[in-house]
Amino acid sequence: MWQRNVTRNAPYLVVSETAYTYKGVFLNLELALEQSCSTNIQHDDFEVVRKDTRFGGFEELKLRRENATVIMFVSLISLKLNSMELEKRVMKDGCSGALYPMYTRSGHRWALIVSSCRELYFTYRSGGRSVTQTLLWKERQNSREGIGVWRVGNYAWKVYAAKNDSQRNTLEKLRADYRRADVRGLPMGRPRFQDGTIKQGNGNPYGGMALIVDWFEGTNFNFHRPPKLFKSALELQRVSCSKSSIDHKKIKAGCESAKAVGLQDCQGYVKGGRYEPIVFIDVHTSWNARQGRFGTSQQAIDMVDIIIAWGTQP
């Protein structure tokens, strides 16, 4: 049975407002959980959808007699992240739900995450008509800035929320950064921006934007911790050491463009033999509007040095 008093001091986090169907009754989330705590429902009343070893381990479950709501039980004892990190890494933007401490089972304190998000619908105008792209939540890849990244055919869709002026201003700055980078020849997989509306599950639609680029498979590089070394990507892709080779010339030109725009948080993919053997993702330049020029990026400078040193043959 769910016992609220057992875990009264456990972390509590509301990710966003949502609603929840319980025993056929559509309820506000908080009211639903109040009711569920007093009902005689057991852990075995749920079907295990999947198990995950991340974040100390958790199970994703759903009520055997309900198919509209996906929920997860998380062991709070073994959980290595605090509630804010859980929000960022497990729930992430837009998957409406909440984390609630619920009960003790097998000597562990458990919390309940309720989520009504299974798919995201992105609707936009194309050729004078309305088009809706369905993006399944289970196919979503994490994004630090957007709601998520999906593969749609030969393209990658990175979807952003634009619910308020702050988000809209941030996205306009992002567009401007991509325009400036494109003018200076930064390889980015032919990016384009698509405005539209987003609808998640049974929630109300809201403004959004999709950044659409060519889907790129290759060796990832970044300067995160731990880093995925640019030089290692060159090695794994067996990029030619000949300075006159097409791959070397294009990769060198791409790195020089990154240096020219002062590219921050340099990351992307290397794939030998492609039209664009290097592409940069999550583009942010160091443009200074007040000074009317770009700043510098030590990461980009290092990448130029690496590719120049790579060219050991004519």
PDB file of C-alpha atoms in Angstrom:
ATOM      1  CA  MET A   1       0.000   0.000   0.000  1.00  0.00           C
ATOM      2  CA  TRP A   2       1.121   3.545  -0.616  1.00  0.00           C
ATOM      3  CA  GLN A   3       2.014   5.262   2.649  1.00  0.00           C
ATOM      4  CA  ARG A   4       2.705   8.977   2.495  1.00  0.00           C
ATOM      5  CA  ASN A   5       3.894   9.195   6.112  1.00  0.00           C
ATOM      6  CA  VAL A   6       6.805   6.809   5.507  1.00  0.00           C
ATOM      7  CA  THR A   7       8.588   9.171   3.124  1.00  0.00           C
ATOM      8  CA  ARG A   8       7.543  12.565   4.400  1.00  0.00           C
ATOM      9  CA  ASN A   9      11.127  13.890   4.280  1.00  0.00           C
ATOM     10  CA  ALA A  10      11.946  12.537   0.815  1.00  0.00           C
ATOM     11  CA  PRO A  11      12.650  14.935  -2.088  1.00  0.00           C
ATOM     12  CA  TYR A  12       9.610  16.590  -3.616  1.00  0.00           C
ATOM     13  CA  LEU A  13       9.563  18.042  -7.094  1.00  0.00           C
ATOM     14  CA  VAL A  14       6.790  19.310  -9.345  1.00  0.00           C
ATOM     15  CA  VAL A  15       8.022  19.420 -12.935  1.00  0.00           C
ATOM     16  CA  SER A  16       4.923  20.974 -14.470  1.00  0.00           C
ATOM     17  CA  GLU A  17       1.165  21.020 -14.186  1.00  0.00           C
ATOM     18  CA  THR A  18      -0.617  18.013 -15.608  1.00  0.00           C
ATOM     19  CA  ALA A  19      -3.696  15.870 -15.193  1.00  0.00           C
ATOM     20  CA  TYR A  20      -4.098  12.188 -14.532  1.00  0.00           C
ATOM     21  CA  THR A  21      -6.784   9.580 -15.124  1.00  0.00           C
ATOM     22  CA  TYR A  22      -7.371   7.379 -12.122  1.00  0.00           C
ATOM     23  CA  LYS A  23      -9.995   4.604 -12.181  1.00  0.00           C
ATOM     24  CA  GLY A  24     -11.694   6.333 -15.111  1.00  0.00           C
ATOM     25  CA  VAL A  25     -11.864   9.749 -13.431  1.00  0.00           C
ATOM     26  CA  PHE A  26      -9.914  12.679 -14.959  1.00  0.00           C
ATOM     27  CA  LEU A  27      -8.297  14.465 -12.055  1.00  0.00           C
ATOM     28  CA  ASN A  28      -5.809  17.178 -11.262  1.00  0.00           C
ATOM     29  CA  LEU A  29      -2.460  15.519 -10.504  1.00  0.00           C
ATOM     30  CA  GLU A  30      -2.271  16.584  -6.877  1.00  0.00           C
ATOM     31  CA  LEU A  31      -5.838  15.428  -6.196  1.00  0.00           C
ATOM     32  CA  ALA A  32      -5.192  12.158  -7.975  1.00  0.00           C
ATOM     33  CA  LEU A  33      -2.169  11.401  -5.856  1.00  0.00           C
ATOM     34  CA  GLU A  34      -4.025  12.300  -2.677  1.00  0.00           C
ATOM     35  CA  GLN A  35      -6.675   9.771  -3.659  1.00  0.00           C
ATOM     36  CA  SER A  36      -4.153   7.129  -4.704  1.00  0.00           C
ATOM     37  CA  CYS A  37      -2.405   7.267  -1.334  1.00  0.00           C
ATOM     38  CA  SER A  38      -5.568   6.177   0.390  1.00  0.00           C
ATOM     39  CA  THR A  39      -6.413   3.352  -2.001  1.00  0.00           C
ATOM     40  CA  ASN A  40      -5.391  -0.238  -1.621  1.00  0.00           C
ATOM     41  CA  ILE A  41      -3.118  -0.377  -4.666  1.00  0.00           C
ATOM     42  CA  GLN A  42      -0.055  -2.635  -4.666  1.00  0.00           C
ATOM     43  CA  HIS A  43       3.227  -2.553  -6.552  1.00  0.00           C
ATOM     44  CA  ASP A  44       2.155  -5.734  -8.347  1.00  0.00           C
ATOM     45  CA  ASP A  45      -0.822  -3.880  -9.814  1.00  0.00           C
ATOM     46  CA  PHE A  46       1.642  -2.358 -12.274  1.00  0.00           C
ATOM     47  CA  GLU A  47       3.220  -3.824 -15.378  1.00  0.00           C
ATOM     48  CA  VAL A  48       6.958  -3.251 -15.819  1.00  0.00           C
ATOM     49  CA  VAL A  49       7.527  -1.458 -19.122  1.00  0.00           C
ATOM     50  CA  ARG A  50      11.312  -1.386 -18.778  1.00  0.00           C
ATOM     51  CA  LYS A  51      14.113  -1.316 -16.220  1.00  0.00           C
ATOM     52  CA  ASP A  52      16.938   1.190 -16.258  1.00  0.00           C
ATOM     53  CA  THR A  53      20.209   1.095 -14.333  1.00  0.00           C
ATOM     54  CA  ARG A  54      20.889   4.831 -14.611  1.00  0.00           C
ATOM     55  CA  PHE A  55      20.554   7.233 -11.685  1.00  0.00           C
ATOM     56  CA  GLY A  56      20.833   4.411  -9.174  1.00  0.00           C
ATOM     57  CA  GLY A  57      18.214   2.291 -10.950  1.00  0.00           C
ATOM     58  CA  PHE A  58      14.524   2.717 -11.632  1.00  0.00           C
ATOM     59  CA  GLU A  59      11.601   0.927 -13.209  1.00  0.00           C
ATOM     60  CA  GLU A  60       9.094   2.377 -15.653  1.00  0.00           C
ATOM     61  CA  LEU A  61       5.651   0.940 -15.049  1.00  0.00           C
ATOM     62  CA  LYS A  62       2.014   1.420 -15.952  1.00  0.00           C
ATOM     63  CA  LEU A  63      -1.177   0.377 -14.291  1.00  0.00           C
ATOM     64  CA  ARG A  64      -2.317  -2.946 -15.753  1.00  0.00           C
ATOM     65  CA  ARG A  65      -5.837  -1.577 -16.146  1.00  0.00           C
ATOM     66  CA  GLU A  66      -4.735   1.838 -17.445  1.00  0.00           C
ATOM     67  CA  ASN A  67      -3.052   2.526 -20.764  1.00  0.00           C
ATOM     68  CA  ALA A  68      -3.080   6.308 -20.787  1.00  0.00           C
ATOM     69  CA  THR A  69      -0.587   7.060 -18.055  1.00  0.00           C
ATOM     70  CA  VAL A  70       3.040   5.991 -17.819  1.00  0.00           C
ATOM     71  CA  ILE A  71       4.620   6.142 -14.383  1.00  0.00           C
ATOM     72  CA  MET A  72       7.999   5.357 -12.895  1.00  0.00           C
ATOM     73  CA  PHE A  73       9.028   4.260  -9.436  1.00  0.00           C
ATOM     74  CA  VAL A  74      12.445   5.453  -8.360  1.00  0.00           C
ATOM     75  CA  SER A  75      14.437   4.076  -5.435  1.00  0.00           C
ATOM     76  CA  LEU A  76      15.345   7.126  -3.363  1.00  0.00           C
ATOM     77  CA  ILE A  77      17.990   5.281  -1.354  1.00  0.00           C
ATOM     78  CA  SER A  78      20.130   4.288  -4.314  1.00  0.00           C
ATOM     79  CA  LEU A  79      19.361   7.428  -6.317  1.00  0.00           C
ATOM     80  CA  LYS A  80      22.613   9.322  -6.848  1.00  0.00           C
ATOM     81  CA  LEU A  81      21.060  12.538  -8.169  1.00  0.00           C
ATOM     82  CA  ASN A  82      19.157  15.221  -6.357  1.00  0.00           C
ATOM     83  CA  SER A  83      15.684  16.194  -7.462  1.00  0.00           C
ATOM     84  CA  MET A  84      16.824  19.036  -9.735  1.00  0.00           C
ATOM     85  CA  GLU A  85      19.221  16.727 -11.578  1.00  0.00           C
ATOM     86  CA  LEU A  86      16.437  14.155 -11.883  1.00  0.00           C
ATOM     87  CA  GLU A  87      14.214  16.787 -13.486  1.00  0.00           C
ATOM     88  CA  LYS A  88      16.934  17.649 -16.023  1.00  0.00           C
ATOM     89  CA  ARG A  89      18.020  14.109 -16.877  1.00  0.00           C
ATOM     90  CA  VAL A  90      14.971  11.895 -16.496  1.00  0.00           C
ATOM     91  CA  MET A  91      11.916  14.053 -17.081  1.00  0.00           C
ATOM     92  CA  LYS A  92      13.543  16.835 -19.155  1.00  0.00           C
ATOM     93  CA  ASP A  93      11.674  19.731 -20.684  1.00  0.00           C
ATOM     94  CA  GLY A  94       8.059  19.314 -21.527  1.00  0.00           C
ATOM     95  CA  CYS A  95       7.324  15.758 -20.422  1.00  0.00           C
ATOM     96  CA  SER A  96       4.660  16.881 -18.011  1.00  0.00           C
ATOM     97  CA  GLY A  97       4.679  15.121 -14.699  1.00  0.00           C
ATOM     98  CA  ALA A  98       5.784  15.233 -11.103  1.00  0.00           C
ATOM     99  CA  LEU A  99       7.953  13.356  -8.647  1.00  0.00           C
ATOM    100  CA  TYR A 100       6.249  12.364  -5.405  1.00  0.00           C
ATOM    101  CA  PRO A 101       7.575  10.375  -2.441  1.00  0.00           C
ATOM    102  CA  MET A 102       5.113   7.518  -1.992  1.00  0.00           C
ATOM    103  CA  TYR A 103       5.946   4.420   0.016  1.00  0.00           C
ATOM    104  CA  THR A 104       8.481   1.913   1.332  1.00  0.00           C
ATOM    105  CA  ARG A 105       9.008  -1.424  -0.412  1.00  0.00           C
ATOM    106  CA  SER A 106      11.715  -4.052   0.188  1.00  0.00           C
ATOM    107  CA  GLY A 107      13.477  -1.740   2.599  1.00  0.00           C
ATOM    108  CA  HIS A 108      13.719   1.082   0.055  1.00  0.00           C
ATOM    109  CA  ARG A 109      11.933   4.387  -0.048  1.00  0.00           C
ATOM    110  CA  TRP A 110      10.283   4.871  -3.424  1.00  0.00           C
ATOM    111  CA  ALA A 111       8.967   7.883  -5.298  1.00  0.00           C
ATOM    112  CA  LEU A 112       6.371   8.087  -8.012  1.00  0.00           C
ATOM    113  CA  ILE A 113       6.844  10.024 -11.242  1.00  0.00           C
ATOM    114  CA  VAL A 114       3.615  10.532 -13.143  1.00  0.00           C
ATOM    115  CA  SER A 115       3.892  11.447 -16.800  1.00  0.00           C
ATOM    116  CA  SER A 116       1.206  11.859 -19.446  1.00  0.00           C
ATOM    117  CA  CYS A 117       3.688  12.414 -22.293  1.00  0.00           C
ATOM    118  CA  ARG A 118       4.089   9.660 -24.896  1.00  0.00           C
ATOM    119  CA  GLU A 119       4.465  11.633 -28.062  1.00  0.00           C
ATOM    120  CA  LEU A 120       5.005  15.184 -29.201  1.00  0.00           C
ATOM    121  CA  TYR A 121       3.147  16.720 -32.126  1.00  0.00           C
ATOM    122  CA  PHE A 122       4.875  19.523 -34.010  1.00  0.00           C
ATOM    123  CA  THR A 123       2.508  21.352 -36.378  1.00  0.00           C
ATOM    124  CA  TYR A 124       3.716  23.850 -38.969  1.00  0.00           C
ATOM    125  CA  ARG A 125       2.759  25.411 -42.278  1.00  0.00           C
ATOM    126  CA  SER A 126       4.266  24.089 -45.520  1.00  0.00           C
ATOM    127  CA  GLY A 127       3.107  24.835 -49.057  1.00  0.00           C
ATOM    128  CA  GLY A 128       0.049  26.654 -47.755  1.00  0.00           C
ATOM    129  CA  ARG A 129      -1.196  23.730 -45.674  1.00  0.00           C
ATOM    130  CA  SER A 130      -0.874  22.524 -42.128  1.00  0.00           C
ATOM    131  CA  VAL A 131       1.523  19.618 -41.521  1.00  0.00           C
ATOM    132  CA  THR A 132       1.918  17.678 -38.273  1.00  0.00           C
ATOM    133  CA  GLN A 133       5.058  15.716 -37.481  1.00  0.00           C
ATOM    134  CA  THR A 134       4.612  13.090 -34.745  1.00  0.00           C
ATOM    135  CA  LEU A 135       7.699  12.582 -32.596  1.00  0.00           C
ATOM    136  CA  LEU A 136       7.639   9.586 -30.254  1.00  0.00           C
ATOM    137  CA  TRP A 137       8.981  10.253 -26.771  1.00  0.00           C
ATOM    138  CA  LYS A 138      10.691   6.848 -26.641  1.00  0.00           C
ATOM    139  CA  GLU A 139      12.785   7.847 -29.693  1.00  0.00           C
ATOM    140  CA  ARG A 140      13.841  11.157 -28.188  1.00  0.00           C
ATOM    141  CA  GLN A 141      17.509  11.898 -27.602  1.00  0.00           C
ATOM    142  CA  ASN A 142      18.469  14.189 -24.740  1.00  0.00           C
ATOM    143  CA  SER A 143      19.122  17.858 -25.373  1.00  0.00           C
ATOM    144  CA  ARG A 144      20.531  20.327 -22.875  1.00  0.00           C
ATOM    145  CA  GLU A 145      18.814  23.262 -24.567  1.00  0.00           C
ATOM    146  CA  GLY A 146      15.730  21.929 -26.304  1.00  0.00           C
ATOM    147  CA  ILE A 147      12.913  19.520 -25.546  1.00  0.00           C
ATOM    148  CA  GLY A 148      14.769  16.799 -27.406  1.00  0.00           C
ATOM    149  CA  VAL A 149      16.310  15.600 -30.656  1.00  0.00           C
ATOM    150  CA  TRP A 150      14.606  13.168 -33.021  1.00  0.00           C
ATOM    151  CA  ARG A 151      15.635  11.511 -36.263  1.00  0.00           C
ATOM    152  CA  VAL A 152      13.082  12.153 -39.001  1.00  0.00           C
ATOM    153  CA  GLY A 153      14.149  10.371 -42.170  1.00  0.00           C
ATOM    154  CA  ASN A 154      17.527  11.769 -43.170  1.00  0.00           C
ATOM    155  CA  TYR A 155      17.198  14.760 -40.875  1.00  0.00           C
ATOM    156  CA  ALA A 156      17.703  15.573 -37.205  1.00  0.00           C
ATOM    157  CA  TRP A 157      14.939  17.633 -35.584  1.00  0.00           C
ATOM    158  CA  LYS A 158      15.865  19.549 -32.468  1.00  0.00           C
ATOM    159  CA  VAL A 159      12.666  20.932 -30.970  1.00  0.00           C
ATOM    160  CA  TYR A 160      12.542  23.995 -28.713  1.00  0.00           C
ATOM    161  CA  ALA A 161       9.717  25.450 -26.651  1.00  0.00           C
ATOM    162  CA  ALA A 162       8.740  29.079 -27.286  1.00  0.00           C
ATOM    163  CA  LYS A 163       6.158  29.637 -24.577  1.00  0.00           C
ATOM    164  CA  ASN A 164       7.174  33.101 -23.442  1.00  0.00           C
ATOM    165  CA  ASP A 165       9.145  36.195 -24.466  1.00  0.00           C
ATOM    166  CA  SER A 166      12.299  34.977 -22.763  1.00  0.00           C
ATOM    167  CA  GLN A 167      12.318  31.710 -24.719  1.00  0.00           C
ATOM    168  CA  ARG A 168      11.416  33.472 -27.957  1.00  0.00           C
ATOM    169  CA  ASN A 169      14.245  35.982 -27.505  1.00  0.00           C
ATOM    170  CA  THR A 170      16.691  33.147 -26.827  1.00  0.00           C
ATOM    171  CA  LEU A 171      15.611  31.360 -30.001  1.00  0.00           C
ATOM    172  CA  GLU A 172      15.930  34.538 -32.061  1.00  0.00           C
ATOM    173  CA  LYS A 173      19.506  34.907 -30.820  1.00  0.00           C
ATOM    174  CA  LEU A 174      20.109  31.287 -31.805  1.00  0.00           C
ATOM    175  CA  ARG A 175      18.822  31.936 -35.331  1.00  0.00           C
ATOM    176  CA  ALA A 176      21.083  34.973 -35.597  1.00  0.00           C
ATOM    177  CA  ASP A 177      24.075  32.918 -34.451  1.00  0.00           C
ATOM    178  CA  TYR A 178      23.398  30.299 -37.110  1.00  0.00           C
ATOM    179  CA  ARG A 179      23.013  32.983 -39.791  1.00  0.00           C
ATOM    180  CA  ARG A 180      26.327  34.590 -38.864  1.00  0.00           C
ATOM    181  CA  ALA A 181      28.077  31.209 -38.736  1.00  0.00           C
ATOM    182  CA  ASP A 182      26.604  30.209 -42.102  1.00  0.00           C
ATOM    183  CA  VAL A 183      27.841  33.394 -43.776  1.00  0.00           C
ATOM    184  CA  ARG A 184      31.354  32.521 -42.627  1.00  0.00           C
ATOM    185  CA  GLY A 185      31.169  28.993 -43.965  1.00  0.00           C
ATOM    186  CA  LEU A 186      30.801  26.967 -40.768  1.00  0.00           C
ATOM    187  CA  PRO A 187      29.668  23.433 -41.763  1.00  0.00           C
ATOM    188  CA  MET A 188      26.453  22.714 -39.845  1.00  0.00           C
ATOM    189  CA  GLY A 189      24.528  20.190 -41.941  1.00  0.00           C
ATOM    190  CA  ARG A 190      22.436  22.691 -43.930  1.00  0.00           C
ATOM    191  CA  PRO A 191      20.409  24.039 -40.999  1.00  0.00           C
ATOM    192  CA  ARG A 192      16.949  25.542 -41.310  1.00  0.00           C
ATOM    193  CA  PHE A 193      14.473  26.764 -38.727  1.00  0.00           C
ATOM    194  CA  GLN A 194      10.775  25.926 -38.701  1.00  0.00           C
ATOM    195  CA  ASP A 195       8.265  27.741 -36.484  1.00  0.00           C
ATOM    196  CA  GLY A 196       5.230  25.840 -35.322  1.00  0.00           C
ATOM    197  CA  THR A 197       3.144  24.729 -32.387  1.00  0.00           C
ATOM    198  CA  ILE A 198       3.850  21.896 -29.979  1.00  0.00           C
ATOM    199  CA  LYS A 199       1.328  19.592 -28.370  1.00  0.00           C
ATOM    200  CA  GLN A 200       2.411  16.976 -25.854  1.00  0.00           C
ATOM    201  CA  GLY A 201       0.057  14.196 -24.870  1.00  0.00           C
ATOM    202  CA  ASN A 202      -3.290  15.698 -23.848  1.00  0.00           C
ATOM    203  CA  GLY A 203      -1.791  19.087 -23.003  1.00  0.00           C
ATOM    204  CA  ASN A 204      -2.626  22.409 -24.612  1.00  0.00           C
ATOM    205  CA  PRO A 205      -0.581  23.443 -27.667  1.00  0.00           C
ATOM    206  CA  TYR A 206       2.070  26.123 -27.293  1.00  0.00           C
ATOM    207  CA  GLY A 207       4.606  27.878 -29.493  1.00  0.00           C
ATOM    208  CA  GLY A 208       7.741  26.103 -30.597  1.00  0.00           C
ATOM    209  CA  MET A 209      10.532  25.903 -33.111  1.00  0.00           C
ATOM    210  CA  ALA A 210      12.401  23.068 -34.800  1.00  0.00           C
ATOM    211  CA  LEU A 211      16.022  23.284 -35.910  1.00  0.00           C
ATOM    212  CA  ILE A 212      16.321  20.832 -38.810  1.00  0.00           C
ATOM    213  CA  VAL A 213      19.716  19.662 -40.064  1.00  0.00           C
ATOM    214  CA  ASP A 214      21.069  16.728 -42.044  1.00  0.00           C
ATOM    215  CA  TRP A 215      21.332  13.578 -39.943  1.00  0.00           C
ATOM    216  CA  PHE A 216      25.032  12.958 -39.468  1.00  0.00           C
ATOM    217  CA  GLU A 217      26.616   9.690 -38.412  1.00  0.00           C
ATOM    218  CA  GLY A 218      30.296   9.648 -37.611  1.00  0.00           C
ATOM    219  CA  THR A 219      32.637  10.050 -34.658  1.00  0.00           C
ATOM    220  CA  ASN A 220      31.540  12.597 -32.089  1.00  0.00           C
ATOM    221  CA  PHE A 221      33.951  15.136 -30.620  1.00  0.00           C
ATOM    222  CA  ASN A 222      33.469  17.668 -27.839  1.00  0.00           C
ATOM    223  CA  PHE A 223      35.271  19.441 -25.016  1.00  0.00           C
ATOM    224  CA  HIS A 224      33.022  18.204 -22.226  1.00  0.00           C
ATOM    225  CA  ARG A 225      34.192  16.301 -19.158  1.00  0.00           C
ATOM    226  CA  PRO A 226      35.442  13.777 -20.054  1.00  0.00           C
ATOM    227  CA  PRO A 227      36.115  15.115 -23.551  1.00  0.00           C
ATOM    228  CA  LYS A 228      35.734  13.230 -26.806  1.00  0.00           C
ATOM    229  CA  LEU A 229      38.943  14.306 -28.465  1.00  0.00           C
ATOM    230  CA  PHE A 230      38.918  15.868 -31.919  1.00  0.00           C
ATOM    231  CA  LYS A 231      42.221  14.151 -32.703  1.00  0.00           C
ATOM    232  CA  SER A 232      40.710  10.783 -31.749  1.00  0.00           C
ATOM    233  CA  ALA A 233      37.841  11.435 -34.176  1.00  0.00           C
ATOM    234  CA  LEU A 234      40.348  12.059 -36.952  1.00  0.00           C
ATOM    235  CA  GLU A 235      42.106   8.811 -36.072  1.00  0.00           C
ATOM    236  CA  LEU A 236      38.951   6.705 -35.872  1.00  0.00           C
ATOM    237  CA  GLN A 237      37.696   8.072 -39.200  1.00  0.00           C
ATOM    238  CA  ARG A 238      41.130   7.528 -40.774  1.00  0.00           C
ATOM    239  CA  VAL A 239      41.173  11.038 -42.151  1.00  0.00           C
ATOM    240  CA  SER A 240      43.959  11.425 -44.679  1.00  0.00           C
ATOM    241  CA  CYS A 241      47.145  13.083 -43.472  1.00  0.00           C
ATOM    242  CA  SER A 242      47.628  14.548 -46.939  1.00  0.00           C
ATOM    243  CA  LYS A 243      47.183  18.317 -46.884  1.00  0.00           C
ATOM    244  CA  SER A 244      45.936  18.182 -50.460  1.00  0.00           C
ATOM    245  CA  SER A 245      43.186  15.594 -49.746  1.00  0.00           C
ATOM    246  CA  ILE A 246      39.578  16.779 -49.971  1.00  0.00           C
ATOM    247  CA  ASP A 247      38.739  15.643 -46.422  1.00  0.00           C
ATOM    248  CA  HIS A 248      41.710  17.438 -44.914  1.00  0.00           C
ATOM    249  CA  LYS A 249      41.010  20.643 -46.825  1.00  0.00           C
ATOM    250  CA  LYS A 250      37.334  20.698 -45.825  1.00  0.00           C
ATOM    251  CA  ILE A 251      37.973  19.843 -42.181  1.00  0.00           C
ATOM    252  CA  LYS A 252      40.682  22.514 -41.981  1.00  0.00           C
ATOM    253  CA  ALA A 253      38.343  25.072 -43.579  1.00  0.00           C
ATOM    254  CA  GLY A 254      35.609  24.123 -41.105  1.00  0.00           C
ATOM    255  CA  CYS A 255      37.933  24.548 -38.127  1.00  0.00           C
ATOM    256  CA  GLU A 256      39.115  27.903 -39.456  1.00  0.00           C
ATOM    257  CA  SER A 257      35.477  29.020 -39.748  1.00  0.00           C
ATOM    258  CA  ALA A 258      34.911  27.942 -36.142  1.00  0.00           C
ATOM    259  CA  LYS A 259      37.919  30.037 -35.145  1.00  0.00           C
ATOM    260  CA  ALA A 260      36.662  33.019 -37.174  1.00  0.00           C
ATOM    261  CA  VAL A 261      33.293  33.089 -35.340  1.00  0.00           C
ATOM    262  CA  GLY A 262      34.817  32.284 -31.940  1.00  0.00           C
ATOM    263  CA  LEU A 263      32.728  29.111 -31.701  1.00  0.00           C
ATOM    264  CA  GLN A 264      31.884  28.283 -28.095  1.00  0.00           C
ATOM    265  CA  ASP A 265      31.545  24.739 -26.750  1.00  0.00           C
ATOM    266  CA  CYS A 266      32.921  23.233 -29.968  1.00  0.00           C
ATOM    267  CA  GLN A 267      31.262  19.895 -30.684  1.00  0.00           C
ATOM    268  CA  GLY A 268      30.171  17.893 -33.673  1.00  0.00           C
ATOM    269  CA  TYR A 269      30.992  14.893 -35.839  1.00  0.00           C
ATOM    270  CA  VAL A 270      33.736  13.776 -38.206  1.00  0.00           C
ATOM    271  CA  LYS A 271      32.975  11.369 -41.051  1.00  0.00           C
ATOM    272  CA  GLY A 272      35.509  10.837 -43.802  1.00  0.00           C
ATOM    273  CA  GLY A 273      34.318  10.761 -47.403  1.00  0.00           C
ATOM    274  CA  ARG A 274      31.183  12.872 -46.928  1.00  0.00           C
ATOM    275  CA  TYR A 275      30.391  16.130 -48.676  1.00  0.00           C
ATOM    276  CA  GLU A 276      30.806  17.703 -45.233  1.00  0.00           C
ATOM    277  CA  PRO A 277      33.426  15.534 -43.475  1.00  0.00           C
ATOM    278  CA  ILE A 278      32.996  17.695 -40.364  1.00  0.00           C
ATOM    279  CA  VAL A 279      29.837  19.289 -38.989  1.00  0.00           C
ATOM    280  CA  PHE A 280      29.362  21.391 -35.887  1.00  0.00           C
ATOM    281  CA  ILE A 281      26.252  21.088 -33.715  1.00  0.00           C
ATOM    282  CA  ASP A 282      24.681  23.259 -30.980  1.00  0.00           C
ATOM    283  CA  VAL A 283      26.267  26.310 -32.565  1.00  0.00           C
ATOM    284  CA  HIS A 284      26.963  29.358 -30.389  1.00  0.00           C
ATOM    285  CA  THR A 285      29.324  32.042 -31.639  1.00  0.00           C
ATOM    286  CA  SER A 286      31.058  34.646 -29.497  1.00  0.00           C
ATOM    287  CA  TRP A 287      29.452  37.552 -31.344  1.00  0.00           C
ATOM    288  CA  ASN A 288      29.614  40.817 -29.374  1.00  0.00           C
ATOM    289  CA  ALA A 289      26.822  43.085 -30.622  1.00  0.00           C
ATOM    290  CA  ARG A 290      28.164  46.134 -28.791  1.00  0.00           C
ATOM    291  CA  GLN A 291      31.612  45.809 -30.340  1.00  0.00           C
ATOM    292  CA  GLY A 292      30.313  44.496 -33.648  1.00  0.00           C
ATOM    293  CA  ARG A 293      32.782  41.623 -33.818  1.00  0.00           C
ATOM    294  CA  PHE A 294      33.416  38.051 -32.737  1.00  0.00           C
ATOM    295  CA  GLY A 295      35.394  37.114 -29.679  1.00  0.00           C
ATOM    296  CA  THR A 296      37.921  34.300 -29.514  1.00  0.00           C
ATOM    297  CA  SER A 297      37.547  30.610 -28.752  1.00  0.00           C
ATOM    298  CA  GLN A 298      40.529  28.667 -27.457  1.00  0.00           C
ATOM    299  CA  GLN A 299      38.776  25.420 -28.346  1.00  0.00           C
ATOM    300  CA  ALA A 300      38.469  26.464 -31.986  1.00  0.00           C
ATOM    301  CA  ILE A 301      42.067  27.682 -32.014  1.00  0.00           C
ATOM    302  CA  ASP A 302      43.171  24.284 -30.694  1.00  0.00           C
ATOM    303  CA  MET A 303      41.165  22.494 -33.398  1.00  0.00           C
ATOM    304  CA  VAL A 304      42.905  24.515 -36.113  1.00  0.00           C
ATOM    305  CA  ASP A 305      46.296  23.642 -34.606  1.00  0.00           C
ATOM    306  CA  ILE A 306      45.356  19.946 -34.474  1.00  0.00           C
ATOM    307  CA  ILE A 307      44.211  19.695 -38.095  1.00  0.00           C
ATOM    308  CA  ILE A 308      47.254  21.625 -39.329  1.00  0.00           C
ATOM    309  CA  ALA A 309      49.546  19.249 -37.411  1.00  0.00           C
ATOM    310  CA  TRP A 310      47.567  16.323 -38.843  1.00  0.00           C
ATOM    311  CA  GLY A 311      48.678  17.222 -42.348  1.00  0.00           C
ATOM    312  CA  THR A 312      52.070  15.513 -42.316  1.00  0.00           C
ATOM    313  CA  GLN A 313      52.068  14.752 -46.023  1.00  0.00           C
ATOM    314  CA  PRO A 314      51.854  16.994 -49.119  1.00  0.00           C
TER     315      PRO A 314
END
